[in-house]
mmCIF file of C-alpha atoms in Angstrom:
data_model
loop_
_atom_site.group_PDB
_atom_site.id
_atom_site.type_symbol
_atom_site.label_atom_id
_atom_site.label_comp_id
_atom_site.label_asym_id
_atom_site.label_seq_id
_atom_site.Cartn_x
_atom_site.Cartn_y
_atom_site.Cartn_z
ATOM 1 C CA MET T 15 -34.629 19.072 -30.940
ATOM 2 C CA THR T 16 -36.947 16.272 -30.200
ATOM 3 C CA LYS T 17 -37.150 14.581 -26.841
ATOM 4 C CA LYS T 18 -35.670 11.340 -28.256
ATOM 5 C CA ILE T 19 -32.548 13.146 -29.487
ATOM 6 C CA LEU T 20 -32.087 14.944 -26.161
ATOM 7 C CA ILE T 21 -32.509 11.685 -24.234
ATOM 8 C CA GLY T 22 -29.963 10.013 -26.554
ATOM 9 C CA ILE T 23 -27.444 12.819 -25.966
ATOM 10 C CA PHE T 24 -27.864 12.573 -22.181
ATOM 11 C CA ILE T 25 -27.420 8.794 -22.301
ATOM 12 C CA LEU T 26 -24.162 9.167 -24.282
ATOM 13 C CA ILE T 27 -22.892 11.802 -21.850
ATOM 14 C CA GLY T 28 -23.758 9.513 -18.940
ATOM 15 C CA ILE T 29 -21.953 6.542 -20.492
ATOM 16 C CA ASN T 30 -18.806 8.598 -21.166
ATOM 17 C CA SER T 31 -18.766 9.955 -17.620
ATOM 18 C CA CYS T 32 -18.863 6.409 -16.178
ATOM 19 C CA ASN T 33 -15.171 5.807 -16.891
ATOM 20 C CA ASP T 34 -13.775 5.152 -13.441
ATOM 21 C CA ASP T 35 -10.206 6.414 -13.665
ATOM 22 C CA ASP T 36 -9.797 5.947 -9.894
ATOM 23 C CA ASN T 37 -9.788 2.171 -10.346
ATOM 24 C CA VAL T 38 -6.963 2.064 -12.897
ATOM 25 C CA THR T 39 -4.579 -0.577 -11.652
ATOM 26 C CA GLN T 40 -1.090 0.704 -10.949
ATOM 27 C CA ASN T 41 1.816 -1.397 -12.110
ATOM 28 C CA PHE T 42 3.968 -1.851 -9.001
ATOM 29 C CA ASN T 43 5.867 -4.862 -10.398
ATOM 30 C CA GLY T 44 9.538 -4.771 -9.451
ATOM 31 C CA ASN T 45 11.917 -4.325 -6.561
ATOM 32 C CA TYR T 46 11.774 -1.282 -4.291
ATOM 33 C CA SER T 47 14.143 -0.228 -1.547
ATOM 34 C CA GLY T 48 14.099 2.600 0.940
ATOM 35 C CA PHE T 49 13.183 3.243 4.537
ATOM 36 C CA PHE T 50 10.434 2.184 6.874
ATOM 37 C CA THR T 51 9.536 4.593 9.682
ATOM 38 C CA VAL T 52 7.043 4.280 12.498
ATOM 39 C CA GLU T 53 6.131 7.196 14.707
ATOM 40 C CA TYR T 54 4.204 6.101 17.775
ATOM 41 C CA SER T 55 1.577 8.290 19.431
ATOM 42 C CA ASN T 56 3.949 8.859 22.385
ATOM 43 C CA GLY T 57 6.491 10.478 20.004
ATOM 44 C CA THR T 58 8.913 7.546 19.812
ATOM 45 C CA THR T 59 10.220 7.001 16.268
ATOM 46 C CA HIS T 60 12.015 4.008 14.726
ATOM 47 C CA SER T 61 13.435 3.761 11.209
ATOM 48 C CA ASN T 62 15.297 1.059 9.256
ATOM 49 C CA PRO T 63 16.099 0.139 5.654
ATOM 50 C CA VAL T 64 13.507 -2.025 3.915
ATOM 51 C CA THR T 65 12.887 -3.696 0.562
ATOM 52 C CA VAL T 66 9.532 -4.594 -0.948
ATOM 53 C CA ASN T 67 9.243 -6.781 -4.052
ATOM 54 C CA PHE T 68 6.019 -6.797 -6.076
ATOM 55 C CA SER T 69 5.338 -9.522 -8.671
ATOM 56 C CA GLU T 70 3.027 -9.761 -11.666
ATOM 57 C CA LEU T 71 0.698 -12.107 -9.784
ATOM 58 C CA ASN T 72 -0.184 -9.440 -7.168
ATOM 59 C CA THR T 73 2.139 -11.006 -4.626
ATOM 60 C CA TYR T 74 4.641 -9.164 -2.461
ATOM 61 C CA HIS T 75 7.588 -9.836 -0.174
ATOM 62 C CA SER T 76 8.834 -7.291 2.345
ATOM 63 C CA SER T 77 12.117 -7.575 4.216
ATOM 64 C CA GLY T 78 12.176 -7.145 7.940
ATOM 65 C CA ASN T 79 14.383 -7.212 10.981
ATOM 66 C CA GLY T 80 12.609 -10.003 12.827
ATOM 67 C CA ASN T 81 15.846 -11.967 13.031
ATOM 68 C CA ASN T 82 17.397 -9.071 14.975
ATOM 69 C CA ASN T 83 14.374 -8.958 17.291
ATOM 70 C CA ASP T 84 13.702 -5.266 16.663
ATOM 71 C CA PHE T 85 10.947 -5.836 14.042
ATOM 72 C CA PHE T 86 11.217 -2.288 12.616
ATOM 73 C CA PRO T 87 9.690 -3.406 10.207
ATOM 74 C CA ALA T 88 8.752 -7.033 10.749
ATOM 75 C CA GLY T 89 8.432 -7.846 7.028
ATOM 76 C CA GLY T 90 5.619 -9.778 5.446
ATOM 77 C CA ASN T 91 4.634 -11.545 2.272
ATOM 78 C CA GLY T 92 1.444 -12.600 0.586
ATOM 79 C CA THR T 93 -0.942 -10.959 -1.854
ATOM 80 C CA TYR T 94 -2.051 -7.380 -2.414
ATOM 81 C CA GLU T 95 -4.983 -5.615 -4.036
ATOM 82 C CA ILE T 96 -5.169 -2.037 -5.324
ATOM 83 C CA LYS T 97 -8.386 -0.042 -5.367
ATOM 84 C CA ASP T 98 -8.618 3.717 -5.764
ATOM 85 C CA SER T 99 -5.778 5.233 -3.713
ATOM 86 C CA LYS T 100 -5.625 2.280 -1.283
ATOM 87 C CA ILE T 101 -3.504 -0.839 -1.322
ATOM 88 C CA THR T 102 -4.485 -3.782 0.862
ATOM 89 C CA PHE T 103 -1.867 -6.355 1.826
ATOM 90 C CA SER T 104 -2.814 -9.862 2.984
ATOM 91 C CA ASP T 105 0.148 -11.359 4.812
ATOM 92 C CA THR T 106 0.295 -15.172 4.869
ATOM 93 C CA ASN T 107 2.852 -15.705 7.662
ATOM 94 C CA ILE T 108 2.347 -17.036 11.163
ATOM 95 C CA TRP T 109 3.715 -14.571 13.722
ATOM 96 C CA LEU T 110 4.493 -14.675 17.426
ATOM 97 C CA ALA T 111 2.654 -12.186 19.615
ATOM 98 C CA HIS T 112 5.635 -10.468 21.254
ATOM 99 C CA PHE T 113 5.780 -7.309 19.123
ATOM 100 C CA ASP T 114 3.582 -4.647 17.479
ATOM 101 C CA TRP T 115 1.806 -6.508 14.654
ATOM 102 C CA ASN T 116 1.269 -3.223 12.820
ATOM 103 C CA LEU T 117 4.971 -3.534 11.906
ATOM 104 C CA ILE T 118 3.961 -6.341 9.519
ATOM 105 C CA LEU T 119 3.185 -5.141 5.986
ATOM 106 C CA ASN T 120 -0.459 -6.181 6.245
ATOM 107 C CA GLY T 121 -3.832 -4.461 5.976
ATOM 108 C CA GLU T 122 -4.936 -1.279 4.252
ATOM 109 C CA TYR T 123 -2.542 1.561 3.395
ATOM 110 C CA ASP T 124 -2.718 4.765 1.398
ATOM 111 C CA TYR T 125 -0.231 4.928 -1.431
ATOM 112 C CA LEU T 126 1.298 7.605 -3.605
ATOM 113 C CA ILE T 127 3.325 6.723 -6.682
ATOM 114 C CA ASN T 128 5.386 9.289 -8.581
ATOM 115 C CA ASP T 129 7.739 8.036 -11.298
ATOM 116 C CA ASN T 130 10.053 5.607 -9.457
ATOM 117 C CA GLN T 131 9.001 6.665 -5.962
ATOM 118 C CA LEU T 132 6.367 4.808 -3.948
ATOM 119 C CA ILE T 133 5.110 5.907 -0.540
ATOM 120 C CA ILE T 134 2.888 3.525 1.422
ATOM 121 C CA SER T 135 1.475 4.807 4.717
ATOM 122 C CA ALA T 136 -1.177 4.121 7.326
ATOM 123 C CA ASP T 137 -2.300 5.545 10.644
ATOM 124 C CA LYS T 138 -3.125 2.323 12.458
ATOM 125 C CA ASN T 139 -5.317 1.834 15.497
ATOM 126 C CA ASN T 140 -4.325 5.173 17.039
ATOM 127 C CA ILE T 141 -1.039 3.464 17.930
ATOM 128 C CA GLY T 142 1.256 4.976 15.331
ATOM 129 C CA PHE T 143 1.883 6.202 11.808
ATOM 130 C CA TYR T 144 3.610 3.586 9.632
ATOM 131 C CA LYS T 145 5.344 4.688 6.421
ATOM 132 C CA TYR T 146 7.399 3.005 3.695
ATOM 133 C CA GLU T 147 9.325 5.469 1.497
ATOM 134 C CA LEU T 148 10.568 3.437 -1.454
ATOM 135 C CA GLU T 149 12.296 3.869 -4.794
ATOM 136 C CA LYS T 150 12.108 1.405 -7.665
ATOM 137 C CA GLU T 151 15.454 -0.232 -8.385
#
């Protein structure tokens, strides 16, 4: 084979290998319900029911127990962005400073989606491990 043909083959192989399957956007749209659990570094654990609604416009709304003053979880709503195996929430609420703000669905989380199950989790600031175990309704 000539050098031009070999170079052409390598270019085609390189172009085909550039498909970035890790950046395929997941379709989270819909209503999810399940449980939120936080396990603090001192071993204390809190868990409560939670719902998270995702819309087509990359917005979300998460229920919370702020009205009961336990804030497990606090809730949150705003926009979200998915990249690779991370989901980043940008909460748009104004919050008081009298509770653990990591209880707000905000910031970067790992996610795992399997059929109708969605698990969102993060180890935040060496304070605790925050996990949402959800099922699509």
